[in-house]
Amino acid sequence: MARAQELADKGNVAEGLEVLDQVKSKSSSLNSYEKAMMFNFYGFIYYNAERVDEALASFEQVVKQNPIPESLEKGTLFSLSQLAMASGKYDKTLQYLEQWEQVDGGKIPVKNYVLKAQATYQQKDYSAAAGYIDQAIELQVADGFLAEESWYVLQRAVYFELKQPAKVAAVLENMVRLFNKPEYWLQLGGMYGEIGEEGKQLAVLEAAFQQGYVTKRSDLRNLSQVYYLNGLPFKAAQVIEKGFELGALNKDDKTLSFLAQSYVGAKEYDKAVATYQTLADISDTGVASQQIAEIRLQQGRFEETVVAAKAAAKRGKLDNLSNLYLALGMANFNLKQFDQALQAFEQAKAYKNAKKWLSNGLNLSNVNKTMHVN
């Protein structure tokens, strides 16, 4: 058997097996331990040759010999469970582990629970898998050791499949604390959002952003929206600007519109105008220029209002022309360009939602105050 092992180690698998076959032909003269060792050699040679099914069959023969040392039986049964797991034979994995536990008769070790959790997860028995992996982690921590990262990954996956987002979040809290990886921070933020913990979501995502973990397009968009929805438009804009800086976000219509809207919400009007101007330069409509006109009117910068309003009208494809003409009219009025103001107001009258502001001699200062409400 030693010669067979030596040949196999040198890559002469066929020759090594031939030697073992010679031993096997005389197996009637071998005791149970010797037979077990013979099959053990068969198993290792087959395994090293990546002939897994034959390795499994050989190791199964080892544990069928009686009597053999308990250490050999337990070691072989655990090897069988690992091989079965690697081969996708999950029922066999659980069977070998239960045999191991019967032979041992003592406290079930952590490694058994982990392997059981992996097998039952693959069988889609997620409830059983949850019980096994929870117990594995609890025992490991109770013994004063750190549970392996892959165990938490499995625990997170199990509770995700069980559709228990609160427990997924709890697992991710441990993963963030123990392993501090970017993806765990972002996933935790997402789970907090799913379970309605918006405050925690914002705190976690902000911490991730400050650590430089938010770099992907989808994550940057998500964080900017979370900031905006939580009443923090300036921070939303900062995230978008960071995305531009990283090259993760493109300066397309949708992104620029959101950025400008964020700056307006933060009362950063000059930055909003600059963003709308960038948008106007790449757009085939006058919408961005109309937004500039309305912002400049609100700031009392009437000449710029007129320029932007005319640019918007020239570009066209507008949904709300009444507001555009009202803005143009009020800007001209304040510039004492009364003929142009009257012309703009006449154009605004063509639209129903502007008539009420211009009817019955309503003074222009009131129109100015109420246009944005409309």
mmCIF file of N, CA and C in Angstrom, residues 93-204:
data_model
loop_
_atom_site.group_PDB
_atom_site.id
_atom_site.type_symbol
_atom_site.label_atom_id
_atom_site.label_comp_id
_atom_site.label_asym_id
_atom_site.label_seq_id
_atom_site.Cartn_x
_atom_site.Cartn_y
_atom_site.Cartn_z
ATOM 1 N N THR A 93 -24.670 14.243 2.131
ATOM 2 C CA THR A 93 -23.919 15.091 3.068
ATOM 3 C C THR A 93 -24.530 15.006 4.457
ATOM 4 N N LEU A 94 -25.833 15.186 4.521
ATOM 5 C CA LEU A 94 -26.532 15.156 5.814
ATOM 6 C C LEU A 94 -26.480 13.762 6.428
ATOM 7 N N GLN A 95 -26.589 12.755 5.586
ATOM 8 C CA GLN A 95 -26.549 11.367 6.079
ATOM 9 C C GLN A 95 -25.203 11.068 6.732
ATOM 10 N N TYR A 96 -24.110 11.430 6.079
ATOM 11 C CA TYR A 96 -22.779 11.158 6.637
ATOM 12 C C TYR A 96 -22.552 11.922 7.928
ATOM 13 N N LEU A 97 -23.060 13.162 7.997
ATOM 14 C CA LEU A 97 -22.898 13.947 9.222
ATOM 15 C C LEU A 97 -23.662 13.319 10.385
ATOM 16 N N GLU A 98 -24.842 12.822 10.106
ATOM 17 C CA GLU A 98 -25.606 12.166 11.167
ATOM 18 C C GLU A 98 -24.912 10.880 11.637
ATOM 19 N N GLN A 99 -24.297 10.163 10.688
ATOM 20 C CA GLN A 99 -23.529 8.972 11.078
ATOM 21 C C GLN A 99 -22.357 9.377 11.969
ATOM 22 N N TRP A 100 -21.692 10.454 11.594
ATOM 23 C CA TRP A 100 -20.566 10.953 12.392
ATOM 24 C C TRP A 100 -21.023 11.247 13.815
ATOM 25 N N GLU A 101 -22.160 11.906 13.947
ATOM 26 C CA GLU A 101 -22.664 12.306 15.264
ATOM 27 C C GLU A 101 -23.057 11.089 16.100
ATOM 28 N N GLN A 102 -23.572 10.055 15.432
ATOM 29 C CA GLN A 102 -23.914 8.824 16.150
ATOM 30 C C GLN A 102 -22.665 8.131 16.679
ATOM 31 N N VAL A 103 -21.609 8.132 15.867
ATOM 32 C CA VAL A 103 -20.352 7.509 16.286
ATOM 33 C C VAL A 103 -19.739 8.296 17.434
ATOM 34 N N ASP A 104 -19.766 9.635 17.330
ATOM 35 C CA ASP A 104 -19.135 10.472 18.341
ATOM 36 C C ASP A 104 -19.927 10.455 19.643
ATOM 37 N N GLY A 105 -21.235 10.671 19.533
ATOM 38 C CA GLY A 105 -22.087 10.627 20.711
ATOM 39 C C GLY A 105 -21.952 11.811 21.646
ATOM 40 N N GLY A 106 -21.148 12.800 21.295
ATOM 41 C CA GLY A 106 -20.957 13.953 22.173
ATOM 42 C C GLY A 106 -21.595 15.210 21.609
ATOM 43 N N LYS A 107 -21.069 16.351 22.039
ATOM 44 C CA LYS A 107 -21.569 17.642 21.590
ATOM 45 C C LYS A 107 -21.269 17.815 20.095
ATOM 46 N N ILE A 108 -22.283 18.241 19.353
ATOM 47 C CA ILE A 108 -22.113 18.421 17.908
ATOM 48 C C ILE A 108 -21.200 19.623 17.665
ATOM 49 N N PRO A 109 -20.127 19.454 16.899
ATOM 50 C CA PRO A 109 -19.198 20.552 16.665
ATOM 51 C C PRO A 109 -19.742 21.593 15.684
ATOM 52 N N VAL A 110 -19.161 22.767 15.733
ATOM 53 C CA VAL A 110 -19.592 23.874 14.885
ATOM 54 C C VAL A 110 -19.499 23.517 13.410
ATOM 55 N N LYS A 111 -18.422 22.837 13.008
ATOM 56 C CA LYS A 111 -18.220 22.535 11.594
ATOM 57 C C LYS A 111 -19.356 21.691 11.015
ATOM 58 N N ASN A 112 -19.946 20.834 11.851
ATOM 59 C CA ASN A 112 -21.085 20.029 11.391
ATOM 60 C C ASN A 112 -22.300 20.917 11.095
ATOM 61 N N TYR A 113 -22.547 21.870 12.002
ATOM 62 C CA TYR A 113 -23.689 22.773 11.791
ATOM 63 C C TYR A 113 -23.512 23.595 10.515
ATOM 64 N N VAL A 114 -22.288 24.041 10.264
ATOM 65 C CA VAL A 114 -22.031 24.845 9.070
ATOM 66 C C VAL A 114 -22.292 24.026 7.814
ATOM 67 N N LEU A 115 -21.773 22.793 7.795
ATOM 68 C CA LEU A 115 -21.954 21.940 6.623
ATOM 69 C C LEU A 115 -23.427 21.584 6.427
ATOM 70 N N LYS A 116 -24.134 21.361 7.521
ATOM 71 C CA LYS A 116 -25.578 21.093 7.426
ATOM 72 C C LYS A 116 -26.319 22.314 6.875
ATOM 73 N N ALA A 117 -25.915 23.493 7.324
ATOM 74 C CA ALA A 117 -26.552 24.715 6.833
ATOM 75 C C ALA A 117 -26.327 24.870 5.329
ATOM 76 N N GLN A 118 -25.116 24.583 4.890
ATOM 77 C CA GLN A 118 -24.808 24.689 3.463
ATOM 78 C C GLN A 118 -25.629 23.687 2.647
ATOM 79 N N ALA A 119 -25.731 22.476 3.148
ATOM 80 C CA ALA A 119 -26.468 21.425 2.418
ATOM 81 C C ALA A 119 -27.956 21.745 2.350
ATOM 82 N N THR A 120 -28.545 22.132 3.479
ATOM 83 C CA THR A 120 -29.983 22.421 3.481
ATOM 84 C C THR A 120 -30.302 23.686 2.688
ATOM 85 N N TYR A 121 -29.365 24.640 2.664
ATOM 86 C CA TYR A 121 -29.570 25.822 1.828
ATOM 87 C C TYR A 121 -29.638 25.419 0.360
ATOM 88 N N GLN A 122 -28.737 24.540 -0.056
ATOM 89 C CA GLN A 122 -28.749 24.079 -1.445
ATOM 90 C C GLN A 122 -30.009 23.280 -1.761
ATOM 91 N N GLN A 123 -30.572 22.646 -0.756
ATOM 92 C CA GLN A 123 -31.835 21.916 -0.940
ATOM 93 C C GLN A 123 -33.041 22.846 -0.887
ATOM 94 N N LYS A 124 -32.788 24.147 -0.659
ATOM 95 C CA LYS A 124 -33.840 25.162 -0.541
ATOM 96 C C LYS A 124 -34.703 24.970 0.710
ATOM 97 N N ASP A 125 -34.159 24.261 1.691
ATOM 98 C CA ASP A 125 -34.823 24.125 2.980
ATOM 99 C C ASP A 125 -34.282 25.246 3.866
ATOM 100 N N TYR A 126 -34.763 26.470 3.611
ATOM 101 C CA TYR A 126 -34.157 27.648 4.221
ATOM 102 C C TYR A 126 -34.402 27.740 5.726
ATOM 103 N N SER A 127 -35.525 27.228 6.176
ATOM 104 C CA SER A 127 -35.793 27.258 7.619
ATOM 105 C C SER A 127 -34.782 26.404 8.376
ATOM 106 N N ALA A 128 -34.528 25.210 7.853
ATOM 107 C CA ALA A 128 -33.535 24.335 8.478
ATOM 108 C C ALA A 128 -32.153 24.967 8.412
ATOM 109 N N ALA A 129 -31.828 25.545 7.268
ATOM 110 C CA ALA A 129 -30.516 26.178 7.103
ATOM 111 C C ALA A 129 -30.332 27.313 8.097
ATOM 112 N N ALA A 130 -31.397 28.092 8.329
ATOM 113 C CA ALA A 130 -31.318 29.198 9.281
ATOM 114 C C ALA A 130 -30.997 28.688 10.678
ATOM 115 N N GLY A 131 -31.661 27.616 11.081
ATOM 116 C CA GLY A 131 -31.413 27.047 12.401
ATOM 117 C C GLY A 131 -29.981 26.567 12.561
ATOM 118 N N TYR A 132 -29.477 25.909 11.527
ATOM 119 C CA TYR A 132 -28.112 25.376 11.601
ATOM 120 C C TYR A 132 -27.060 26.482 11.631
ATOM 121 N N ILE A 133 -27.192 27.470 10.750
ATOM 122 C CA ILE A 133 -26.147 28.504 10.691
ATOM 123 C C ILE A 133 -26.212 29.417 11.907
ATOM 124 N N ASP A 134 -27.420 29.676 12.417
ATOM 125 C CA ASP A 134 -27.546 30.465 13.652
ATOM 126 C C ASP A 134 -26.816 29.775 14.798
ATOM 127 N N GLN A 135 -27.026 28.459 14.893
ATOM 128 C CA GLN A 135 -26.403 27.712 15.986
ATOM 129 C C GLN A 135 -24.882 27.682 15.834
ATOM 130 N N ALA A 136 -24.419 27.547 14.606
ATOM 131 C CA ALA A 136 -22.976 27.521 14.371
ATOM 132 C C ALA A 136 -22.332 28.823 14.846
ATOM 133 N N ILE A 137 -22.936 29.941 14.471
ATOM 134 C CA ILE A 137 -22.369 31.239 14.838
ATOM 135 C C ILE A 137 -22.454 31.460 16.342
ATOM 136 N N GLU A 138 -23.579 31.103 16.933
ATOM 137 C CA GLU A 138 -23.748 31.272 18.384
ATOM 138 C C GLU A 138 -22.710 30.467 19.156
ATOM 139 N N LEU A 139 -22.480 29.221 18.751
ATOM 140 C CA LEU A 139 -21.503 28.367 19.439
ATOM 141 C C LEU A 139 -20.095 28.924 19.284
ATOM 142 N N GLN A 140 -19.769 29.374 18.079
ATOM 143 C CA GLN A 140 -18.433 29.908 17.832
ATOM 144 C C GLN A 140 -18.163 31.139 18.681
ATOM 145 N N VAL A 141 -19.142 32.034 18.739
ATOM 146 C CA VAL A 141 -18.984 33.258 19.537
ATOM 147 C C VAL A 141 -18.936 32.932 21.023
ATOM 148 N N ALA A 142 -19.779 31.986 21.451
ATOM 149 C CA ALA A 142 -19.800 31.596 22.862
ATOM 150 C C ALA A 142 -18.465 31.000 23.302
ATOM 151 N N ASP A 143 -17.778 30.361 22.380
ATOM 152 C CA ASP A 143 -16.466 29.772 22.687
ATOM 153 C C ASP A 143 -15.337 30.790 22.591
ATOM 154 N N GLY A 144 -15.698 32.037 22.286
ATOM 155 C CA GLY A 144 -14.696 33.097 22.267
ATOM 156 C C GLY A 144 -13.970 33.268 20.946
ATOM 157 N N PHE A 145 -14.541 32.726 19.889
ATOM 158 C CA PHE A 145 -13.900 32.823 18.577
ATOM 159 C C PHE A 145 -14.757 33.645 17.619
ATOM 160 N N LEU A 146 -14.100 34.186 16.602
ATOM 161 C CA LEU A 146 -14.799 34.945 15.573
ATOM 162 C C LEU A 146 -15.380 33.996 14.538
ATOM 163 N N ALA A 147 -16.672 34.114 14.279
ATOM 164 C CA ALA A 147 -17.292 33.306 13.228
ATOM 165 C C ALA A 147 -16.739 33.734 11.880
ATOM 166 N N GLU A 148 -16.600 32.799 10.961
ATOM 167 C CA GLU A 148 -16.032 33.106 9.650
ATOM 168 C C GLU A 148 -16.990 33.983 8.839
ATOM 169 N N GLU A 149 -16.399 34.815 8.002
ATOM 170 C CA GLU A 149 -17.184 35.733 7.182
ATOM 171 C C GLU A 149 -18.172 34.981 6.298
ATOM 172 N N SER A 150 -17.730 33.851 5.737
ATOM 173 C CA SER A 150 -18.601 33.078 4.842
ATOM 174 C C SER A 150 -19.843 32.566 5.566
ATOM 175 N N TRP A 151 -19.747 32.381 6.881
ATOM 176 C CA TRP A 151 -20.923 31.933 7.636
ATOM 177 C C TRP A 151 -21.968 33.047 7.683
ATOM 178 N N TYR A 152 -21.517 34.273 7.880
ATOM 179 C CA TYR A 152 -22.457 35.400 7.876
ATOM 180 C C TYR A 152 -23.048 35.614 6.484
ATOM 181 N N VAL A 153 -22.244 35.406 5.465
ATOM 182 C CA VAL A 153 -22.753 35.518 4.093
ATOM 183 C C VAL A 153 -23.885 34.521 3.875
ATOM 184 N N LEU A 154 -23.687 33.303 4.362
ATOM 185 C CA LEU A 154 -24.738 32.281 4.244
ATOM 186 C C LEU A 154 -25.952 32.660 5.085
ATOM 187 N N GLN A 155 -25.731 33.142 6.285
ATOM 188 C CA GLN A 155 -26.843 33.539 7.160
ATOM 189 C C GLN A 155 -27.665 34.653 6.517
ATOM 190 N N ARG A 156 -26.987 35.623 5.922
ATOM 191 C CA ARG A 156 -27.684 36.715 5.230
ATOM 192 C C ARG A 156 -28.519 36.165 4.071
ATOM 193 N N ALA A 157 -27.930 35.253 3.302
ATOM 194 C CA ALA A 157 -28.632 34.687 2.147
ATOM 195 C C ALA A 157 -29.861 33.889 2.579
ATOM 196 N N VAL A 158 -29.735 33.163 3.672
ATOM 197 C CA VAL A 158 -30.853 32.349 4.172
ATOM 198 C C VAL A 158 -32.037 33.243 4.533
ATOM 199 N N TYR A 159 -31.785 34.301 5.292
ATOM 200 C CA TYR A 159 -32.882 35.168 5.724
ATOM 201 C C TYR A 159 -33.441 35.994 4.568
ATOM 202 N N PHE A 160 -32.594 36.256 3.580
ATOM 203 C CA PHE A 160 -33.100 36.914 2.377
ATOM 204 C C PHE A 160 -34.098 36.016 1.662
ATOM 205 N N GLU A 161 -33.756 34.732 1.548
ATOM 206 C CA GLU A 161 -34.659 33.777 0.899
ATOM 207 C C GLU A 161 -35.933 33.576 1.709
ATOM 208 N N LEU A 162 -35.833 33.685 3.015
ATOM 209 C CA LEU A 162 -37.003 33.552 3.882
ATOM 210 C C LEU A 162 -37.851 34.830 3.914
ATOM 211 N N LYS A 163 -37.379 35.862 3.173
ATOM 212 C CA LYS A 163 -38.090 37.146 3.111
ATOM 213 C C LYS A 163 -38.287 37.745 4.503
ATOM 214 N N GLN A 164 -37.188 37.787 5.247
ATOM 215 C CA GLN A 164 -37.185 38.392 6.578
ATOM 216 C C GLN A 164 -36.157 39.533 6.600
ATOM 217 N N PRO A 165 -36.536 40.686 6.007
ATOM 218 C CA PRO A 165 -35.563 41.773 5.839
ATOM 219 C C PRO A 165 -35.000 42.309 7.151
ATOM 220 N N ALA A 166 -35.789 42.279 8.224
ATOM 221 C CA ALA A 166 -35.277 42.778 9.504
ATOM 222 C C ALA A 166 -34.103 41.918 9.980
ATOM 223 N N LYS A 167 -34.208 40.607 9.764
ATOM 224 C CA LYS A 167 -33.113 39.716 10.173
ATOM 225 C C LYS A 167 -31.920 39.855 9.236
ATOM 226 N N VAL A 168 -32.198 40.108 7.953
ATOM 227 C CA VAL A 168 -31.102 40.376 7.023
ATOM 228 C C VAL A 168 -30.335 41.615 7.496
ATOM 229 N N ALA A 169 -31.063 42.639 7.892
ATOM 230 C CA ALA A 169 -30.421 43.867 8.381
ATOM 231 C C ALA A 169 -29.583 43.584 9.626
ATOM 232 N N ALA A 170 -30.109 42.751 10.532
ATOM 233 C CA ALA A 170 -29.368 42.423 11.753
ATOM 234 C C ALA A 170 -28.063 41.692 11.424
ATOM 235 N N VAL A 171 -28.116 40.786 10.454
ATOM 236 C CA VAL A 171 -26.901 40.067 10.035
ATOM 237 C C VAL A 171 -25.905 41.056 9.435
ATOM 238 N N LEU A 172 -26.401 41.958 8.597
ATOM 239 C CA LEU A 172 -25.519 42.934 7.958
ATOM 240 C C LEU A 172 -24.895 43.894 8.974
ATOM 241 N N GLU A 173 -25.607 44.186 10.042
ATOM 242 C CA GLU A 173 -25.025 45.016 11.102
ATOM 243 C C GLU A 173 -23.770 44.349 11.657
ATOM 244 N N ASN A 174 -23.838 43.027 11.866
ATOM 245 C CA ASN A 174 -22.660 42.289 12.335
ATOM 246 C C ASN A 174 -21.557 42.295 11.286
ATOM 247 N N MET A 175 -21.929 42.149 10.022
ATOM 248 C CA MET A 175 -20.937 42.092 8.954
ATOM 249 C C MET A 175 -20.216 43.434 8.803
ATOM 250 N N VAL A 176 -20.964 44.527 8.950
ATOM 251 C CA VAL A 176 -20.348 45.857 8.898
ATOM 252 C C VAL A 176 -19.378 46.035 10.063
ATOM 253 N N ARG A 177 -19.810 45.634 11.226
ATOM 254 C CA ARG A 177 -18.986 45.803 12.433
ATOM 255 C C ARG A 177 -17.727 44.944 12.385
ATOM 256 N N LEU A 178 -17.863 43.716 11.894
ATOM 257 C CA LEU A 178 -16.743 42.771 11.941
ATOM 258 C C LEU A 178 -15.806 42.863 10.747
ATOM 259 N N PHE A 179 -16.348 43.179 9.564
ATOM 260 C CA PHE A 179 -15.534 43.075 8.348
ATOM 261 C C PHE A 179 -15.387 44.389 7.579
ATOM 262 N N ASN A 180 -16.279 45.361 7.835
ATOM 263 C CA ASN A 180 -16.146 46.715 7.297
ATOM 264 C C ASN A 180 -15.850 46.736 5.796
ATOM 265 N N LYS A 181 -16.646 46.021 5.030
ATOM 266 C CA LYS A 181 -16.480 46.036 3.575
ATOM 267 C C LYS A 181 -17.519 46.955 2.937
ATOM 268 N N PRO A 182 -17.148 47.642 1.850
ATOM 269 C CA PRO A 182 -18.082 48.600 1.221
ATOM 270 C C PRO A 182 -19.444 48.001 0.897
ATOM 271 N N GLU A 183 -19.436 46.784 0.319
ATOM 272 C CA GLU A 183 -20.714 46.207 -0.105
ATOM 273 C C GLU A 183 -21.644 45.951 1.074
ATOM 274 N N TYR A 184 -21.091 45.672 2.252
ATOM 275 C CA TYR A 184 -21.943 45.403 3.408
ATOM 276 C C TYR A 184 -22.591 46.697 3.905
ATOM 277 N N TRP A 185 -21.853 47.795 3.880
ATOM 278 C CA TRP A 185 -22.434 49.092 4.246
ATOM 279 C C TRP A 185 -23.598 49.438 3.320
ATOM 280 N N LEU A 186 -23.378 49.269 2.022
ATOM 281 C CA LEU A 186 -24.404 49.643 1.051
ATOM 282 C C LEU A 186 -25.616 48.729 1.150
ATOM 283 N N GLN A 187 -25.366 47.441 1.347
ATOM 284 C CA GLN A 187 -26.477 46.508 1.502
ATOM 285 C C GLN A 187 -27.276 46.805 2.770
ATOM 286 N N LEU A 188 -26.579 47.172 3.839
ATOM 287 C CA LEU A 188 -27.276 47.507 5.088
ATOM 288 C C LEU A 188 -28.150 48.735 4.886
ATOM 289 N N GLY A 189 -27.620 49.738 4.188
ATOM 290 C CA GLY A 189 -28.431 50.917 3.891
ATOM 291 C C GLY A 189 -29.675 50.560 3.109
ATOM 292 N N GLY A 190 -29.524 49.684 2.130
ATOM 293 C CA GLY A 190 -30.666 49.247 1.336
ATOM 294 C C GLY A 190 -31.707 48.524 2.166
ATOM 295 N N MET A 191 -31.254 47.670 3.086
ATOM 296 C CA MET A 191 -32.189 46.920 3.924
ATOM 297 C C MET A 191 -32.915 47.846 4.900
ATOM 298 N N TYR A 192 -32.202 48.846 5.440
ATOM 299 C CA TYR A 192 -32.872 49.808 6.322
ATOM 300 C C TYR A 192 -33.986 50.528 5.562
ATOM 301 N N GLY A 193 -33.717 50.864 4.303
ATOM 302 C CA GLY A 193 -34.749 51.496 3.494
ATOM 303 C C GLY A 193 -35.938 50.589 3.298
ATOM 304 N N GLU A 194 -35.665 49.294 3.109
ATOM 305 C CA GLU A 194 -36.748 48.340 2.870
ATOM 306 C C GLU A 194 -37.639 48.156 4.087
ATOM 307 N N ILE A 195 -37.058 48.234 5.289
ATOM 308 C CA ILE A 195 -37.863 48.014 6.497
ATOM 309 C C ILE A 195 -38.363 49.335 7.100
ATOM 310 N N GLY A 196 -38.177 50.437 6.354
ATOM 311 C CA GLY A 196 -38.723 51.708 6.799
ATOM 312 C C GLY A 196 -37.901 52.455 7.827
ATOM 313 N N GLU A 197 -36.632 52.073 7.991
ATOM 314 C CA GLU A 197 -35.751 52.771 8.936
ATOM 315 C C GLU A 197 -34.959 53.837 8.170
ATOM 316 N N GLU A 198 -35.672 54.883 7.711
ATOM 317 C CA GLU A 198 -35.033 55.879 6.852
ATOM 318 C C GLU A 198 -33.893 56.619 7.552
ATOM 319 N N GLY A 199 -34.049 56.876 8.836
ATOM 320 C CA GLY A 199 -32.996 57.568 9.568
ATOM 321 C C GLY A 199 -31.715 56.756 9.607
ATOM 322 N N LYS A 200 -31.849 55.476 9.899
ATOM 323 C CA LYS A 200 -30.670 54.599 9.918
ATOM 324 C C LYS A 200 -30.096 54.442 8.513
ATOM 325 N N GLN A 201 -30.995 54.371 7.524
ATOM 326 C CA GLN A 201 -30.526 54.249 6.140
ATOM 327 C C GLN A 201 -29.644 55.438 5.772
ATOM 328 N N LEU A 202 -30.118 56.624 6.095
ATOM 329 C CA LEU A 202 -29.370 57.836 5.778
ATOM 330 C C LEU A 202 -28.030 57.847 6.501
ATOM 331 N N ALA A 203 -28.030 57.478 7.785
ATOM 332 C CA ALA A 203 -26.784 57.491 8.571
ATOM 333 C C ALA A 203 -25.759 56.512 8.018
ATOM 334 N N VAL A 204 -26.223 55.318 7.666
ATOM 335 C CA VAL A 204 -25.311 54.289 7.163
ATOM 336 C C VAL A 204 -24.756 54.677 5.796
#
